[in-house]
PDB file of C-alpha atoms in Angstrom:
ATOM      1  CA  UNK A  50    -125.030 115.768 -72.873  1.00  0.00           C
ATOM      2  CA  UNK A  51    -123.549 115.631 -76.369  1.00  0.00           C
ATOM      3  CA  UNK A  52    -119.920 116.776 -76.565  1.00  0.00           C
ATOM      4  CA  UNK A  53    -117.736 117.438 -79.600  1.00  0.00           C
ATOM      5  CA  UNK A  54    -114.005 117.808 -79.176  1.00  0.00           C
ATOM      6  CA  UNK A  55    -112.098 119.790 -81.806  1.00  0.00           C
ATOM      7  CA  UNK A  56    -108.324 119.704 -81.645  1.00  0.00           C
ATOM      8  CA  UNK A  57    -105.914 121.720 -83.726  1.00  0.00           C
ATOM      9  CA  UNK A  58    -102.746 123.750 -83.595  1.00  0.00           C
ATOM     10  CA  UNK A  59    -104.834 126.937 -84.083  1.00  0.00           C
ATOM     11  CA  UNK A  60    -101.737 128.801 -85.270  1.00  0.00           C
ATOM     12  CA  UNK A  61    -103.581 131.112 -85.421  1.00  0.00           C
ATOM     13  CA  UNK A  62    -107.258 130.286 -84.977  1.00  0.00           C
ATOM     14  CA  UNK A  63    -109.076 131.253 -88.177  1.00  0.00           C
ATOM     15  CA  UNK A  64    -112.576 132.102 -89.330  1.00  0.00           C
ATOM     16  CA  UNK A  65    -112.712 128.553 -90.739  1.00  0.00           C
ATOM     17  CA  UNK A  66    -111.983 127.074 -87.305  1.00  0.00           C
ATOM     18  CA  UNK A  67    -114.648 129.251 -85.672  1.00  0.00           C
ATOM     19  CA  UNK A  68    -117.147 128.323 -88.405  1.00  0.00           C
ATOM     20  CA  UNK A  69    -116.504 124.631 -87.754  1.00  0.00           C
ATOM     21  CA  UNK A  70    -117.069 125.171 -84.029  1.00  0.00           C
ATOM     22  CA  UNK A  71    -120.305 127.086 -84.665  1.00  0.00           C
ATOM     23  CA  UNK A  72    -121.562 124.307 -86.933  1.00  0.00           C
ATOM     24  CA  UNK A  73    -120.712 121.731 -84.275  1.00  0.00           C
ATOM     25  CA  UNK A  74    -122.615 123.788 -81.685  1.00  0.00           C
ATOM     26  CA  UNK A  75    -125.774 123.358 -83.747  1.00  0.00           C
ATOM     27  CA  UNK A  76    -125.500 119.603 -83.157  1.00  0.00           C
ATOM     28  CA  UNK A  77    -123.769 119.293 -79.765  1.00  0.00           C
ATOM     29  CA  UNK A  78    -124.379 120.710 -76.298  1.00  0.00           C
ATOM     30  CA  UNK A  79    -120.739 121.629 -75.797  1.00  0.00           C
ATOM     31  CA  UNK A  80    -117.705 121.964 -78.038  1.00  0.00           C
ATOM     32  CA  UNK A  81    -114.294 121.471 -76.433  1.00  0.00           C
ATOM     33  CA  UNK A  82    -111.353 123.039 -78.288  1.00  0.00           C
ATOM     34  CA  UNK A  83    -107.991 121.397 -77.568  1.00  0.00           C
ATOM     35  CA  UNK A  84    -104.937 123.424 -78.542  1.00  0.00           C
ATOM     36  CA  UNK A  85    -102.279 121.031 -79.840  1.00  0.00           C
ATOM     37  CA  UNK A  86     -98.559 121.176 -80.441  1.00  0.00           C
ATOM     38  CA  UNK A  87     -97.623 120.009 -83.924  1.00  0.00           C
ATOM     39  CA  UNK A  88     -94.002 118.850 -83.854  1.00  0.00           C
ATOM     40  CA  UNK A  89     -93.827 118.975 -87.654  1.00  0.00           C
ATOM     41  CA  UNK A  90     -94.763 122.652 -87.833  1.00  0.00           C
ATOM     42  CA  UNK A  91     -92.828 125.838 -87.169  1.00  0.00           C
ATOM     43  CA  UNK A  92     -95.410 127.661 -85.103  1.00  0.00           C
ATOM     44  CA  UNK A  93     -95.874 131.414 -85.505  1.00  0.00           C
ATOM     45  CA  UNK A  94     -97.175 131.725 -81.938  1.00  0.00           C
ATOM     46  CA  UNK A  95     -96.264 130.085 -78.631  1.00  0.00           C
ATOM     47  CA  UNK A  96     -98.610 127.467 -77.180  1.00  0.00           C
ATOM     48  CA  UNK A  97     -99.759 129.941 -74.509  1.00  0.00           C
ATOM     49  CA  UNK A  98    -100.441 132.652 -77.104  1.00  0.00           C
ATOM     50  CA  UNK A  99    -102.470 130.209 -79.201  1.00  0.00           C
ATOM     51  CA  UNK A 100    -104.429 129.095 -76.135  1.00  0.00           C
ATOM     52  CA  UNK A 101    -105.247 132.727 -75.311  1.00  0.00           C
ATOM     53  CA  UNK A 102    -106.238 133.470 -78.930  1.00  0.00           C
ATOM     54  CA  UNK A 103    -108.637 130.508 -78.949  1.00  0.00           C
ATOM     55  CA  UNK A 104    -110.144 131.633 -75.639  1.00  0.00           C
ATOM     56  CA  UNK A 105    -110.621 135.149 -77.025  1.00  0.00           C
ATOM     57  CA  UNK A 106    -112.192 133.865 -80.259  1.00  0.00           C
ATOM     58  CA  UNK A 107    -114.920 131.886 -78.446  1.00  0.00           C
ATOM     59  CA  UNK A 108    -115.275 133.904 -75.227  1.00  0.00           C
ATOM     60  CA  UNK A 109    -118.895 134.844 -75.945  1.00  0.00           C
ATOM     61  CA  UNK A 110    -119.969 131.325 -76.898  1.00  0.00           C
ATOM     62  CA  UNK A 111    -121.527 129.550 -73.888  1.00  0.00           C
ATOM     63  CA  UNK A 112    -121.123 126.115 -75.485  1.00  0.00           C
ATOM     64  CA  UNK A 113    -117.361 126.497 -76.097  1.00  0.00           C
ATOM     65  CA  UNK A 114    -114.787 125.107 -73.674  1.00  0.00           C
ATOM     66  CA  UNK A 115    -111.067 125.645 -74.321  1.00  0.00           C
ATOM     67  CA  UNK A 116    -108.786 122.879 -73.069  1.00  0.00           C
ATOM     68  CA  UNK A 117    -105.038 122.739 -72.517  1.00  0.00           C
ATOM     69  CA  UNK A 118    -105.032 118.921 -72.224  1.00  0.00           C
ATOM     70  CA  UNK A 119    -102.421 118.675 -75.006  1.00  0.00           C
ATOM     71  CA  UNK A 120    -100.297 121.545 -73.722  1.00  0.00           C
ATOM     72  CA  UNK A 121    -100.198 120.377 -70.105  1.00  0.00           C
ATOM     73  CA  UNK A 122     -98.965 116.861 -70.923  1.00  0.00           C
ATOM     74  CA  UNK A 123     -95.173 116.522 -70.538  1.00  0.00           C
ATOM     75  CA  UNK A 124     -93.086 115.393 -73.495  1.00  0.00           C
ATOM     76  CA  UNK A 125     -94.327 114.717 -77.006  1.00  0.00           C
ATOM     77  CA  UNK A 126     -98.048 114.704 -77.568  1.00  0.00           C
ATOM     78  CA  UNK A 127     -99.707 112.124 -79.780  1.00  0.00           C
ATOM     79  CA  UNK A 128    -103.323 111.940 -80.938  1.00  0.00           C
ATOM     80  CA  UNK A 129    -103.673 108.450 -79.485  1.00  0.00           C
ATOM     81  CA  UNK A 130    -102.594 109.746 -76.041  1.00  0.00           C
ATOM     82  CA  UNK A 131    -105.146 112.536 -76.239  1.00  0.00           C
ATOM     83  CA  UNK A 132    -107.902 110.053 -77.041  1.00  0.00           C
ATOM     84  CA  UNK A 133    -106.943 107.975 -73.988  1.00  0.00           C
ATOM     85  CA  UNK A 134    -107.058 111.114 -71.797  1.00  0.00           C
ATOM     86  CA  UNK A 135    -110.434 112.134 -73.218  1.00  0.00           C
ATOM     87  CA  UNK A 136    -111.878 108.719 -72.415  1.00  0.00           C
ATOM     88  CA  UNK A 137    -110.746 109.257 -68.814  1.00  0.00           C
ATOM     89  CA  UNK A 138    -112.353 112.723 -68.725  1.00  0.00           C
ATOM     90  CA  UNK A 139    -115.677 111.355 -69.992  1.00  0.00           C
ATOM     91  CA  UNK A 140    -116.001 107.912 -68.324  1.00  0.00           C
ATOM     92  CA  UNK A 141    -119.789 107.737 -68.760  1.00  0.00           C
ATOM     93  CA  UNK A 142    -119.526 107.997 -72.531  1.00  0.00           C
ATOM     94  CA  UNK A 143    -120.470 105.005 -74.634  1.00  0.00           C
ATOM     95  CA  UNK A 144    -118.467 106.011 -77.702  1.00  0.00           C
ATOM     96  CA  UNK A 145    -115.648 108.355 -78.639  1.00  0.00           C
ATOM     97  CA  UNK A 146    -115.952 108.708 -82.400  1.00  0.00           C
ATOM     98  CA  UNK A 147    -113.066 110.600 -83.964  1.00  0.00           C
ATOM     99  CA  UNK A 148    -111.555 111.835 -87.195  1.00  0.00           C
ATOM    100  CA  UNK A 149    -108.358 113.685 -87.928  1.00  0.00           C
ATOM    101  CA  UNK A 150    -106.467 115.262 -90.804  1.00  0.00           C
ATOM    102  CA  UNK A 151    -102.751 115.918 -90.377  1.00  0.00           C
ATOM    103  CA  UNK A 152     -99.905 117.299 -92.482  1.00  0.00           C
ATOM    104  CA  UNK A 153    -101.785 119.034 -95.285  1.00  0.00           C
ATOM    105  CA  UNK A 154    -104.126 116.078 -95.899  1.00  0.00           C
ATOM    106  CA  UNK A 155    -101.385 113.437 -96.074  1.00  0.00           C
ATOM    107  CA  UNK A 156    -102.731 111.566 -93.024  1.00  0.00           C
ATOM    108  CA  UNK A 157    -106.492 111.100 -92.579  1.00  0.00           C
ATOM    109  CA  UNK A 158    -108.126 108.635 -90.221  1.00  0.00           C
ATOM    110  CA  UNK A 159    -111.458 108.056 -88.526  1.00  0.00           C
ATOM    111  CA  UNK A 160    -113.002 105.642 -86.056  1.00  0.00           C
ATOM    112  CA  UNK A 161    -116.623 104.632 -85.666  1.00  0.00           C
ATOM    113  CA  UNK A 162    -115.894 103.164 -82.185  1.00  0.00           C
ATOM    114  CA  UNK A 163    -118.347 100.257 -82.489  1.00  0.00           C
ATOM    115  CA  UNK A 164    -120.973 102.184 -84.445  1.00  0.00           C
ATOM    116  CA  UNK A 165    -122.013 100.734 -87.832  1.00  0.00           C
ATOM    117  CA  UNK A 166    -119.124 101.079 -90.295  1.00  0.00           C
ATOM    118  CA  UNK A 167    -118.879 104.500 -91.938  1.00  0.00           C
ATOM    119  CA  UNK A 168    -121.802 106.026 -90.026  1.00  0.00           C
ATOM    120  CA  UNK A 169    -120.002 107.969 -87.305  1.00  0.00           C
ATOM    121  CA  UNK A 170    -116.355 108.811 -87.958  1.00  0.00           C
ATOM    122  CA  UNK A 171    -116.642 109.193 -91.731  1.00  0.00           C
ATOM    123  CA  UNK A 172    -119.175 112.074 -91.540  1.00  0.00           C
ATOM    124  CA  UNK A 173    -116.861 113.847 -89.080  1.00  0.00           C
ATOM    125  CA  UNK A 174    -113.950 113.388 -91.495  1.00  0.00           C
ATOM    126  CA  UNK A 175    -116.122 114.736 -94.323  1.00  0.00           C
ATOM    127  CA  UNK A 176    -116.830 117.933 -92.342  1.00  0.00           C
ATOM    128  CA  UNK A 177    -113.101 118.467 -91.748  1.00  0.00           C
ATOM    129  CA  UNK A 178    -112.226 117.915 -95.407  1.00  0.00           C
ATOM    130  CA  UNK A 179    -115.085 120.032 -96.808  1.00  0.00           C
ATOM    131  CA  UNK A 180    -113.992 122.955 -94.626  1.00  0.00           C
ATOM    132  CA  UNK A 181    -110.384 122.624 -95.764  1.00  0.00           C
ATOM    133  CA  UNK A 182    -109.019 122.136 -92.249  1.00  0.00           C
ATOM    134  CA  UNK A 183    -105.692 120.390 -91.604  1.00  0.00           C
ATOM    135  CA  UNK A 184    -103.826 119.472 -88.448  1.00  0.00           C
ATOM    136  CA  UNK A 185    -107.123 119.013 -86.640  1.00  0.00           C
ATOM    137  CA  UNK A 186    -108.694 116.240 -84.573  1.00  0.00           C
ATOM    138  CA  UNK A 187    -112.399 116.099 -83.793  1.00  0.00           C
ATOM    139  CA  UNK A 188    -113.719 113.706 -81.180  1.00  0.00           C
ATOM    140  CA  UNK A 189    -117.449 113.247 -80.743  1.00  0.00           C
ATOM    141  CA  UNK A 190    -118.346 111.825 -77.348  1.00  0.00           C
ATOM    142  CA  UNK A 191    -121.664 109.990 -77.184  1.00  0.00           C
ATOM    143  CA  UNK A 192    -123.459 109.144 -73.955  1.00  0.00           C
TER     144      UNK A 192
END
């Protein structure tokens, strides 16, 4: 099973977010959407409202799974903590490749997680940047 994990504040979820998920579904068996809390942002909607909007946006997509992993964790939520939790959720995975763009493109990172340099995380980062998404984390879990 090939799983992609797309995290974002989804405040609100947009056509661009849904397009990214649909593109991921062409490559992966399942796409998990994690609704995040961005402490640097004044959200228009509550976390629960955003979670419900994401569920509604992908309700007819059999490959889409909406997760509250970020919302259910007590206290502040950090990307690194989410990655640790995801590794626990998918213990059979060999790699958790990730990329993220935060704060209107001021923070961008990726990890190849032991894949050849620039061959795994960088393409994920390129997809995020080409689609103009910010405050999003995508984790690709490989088995």
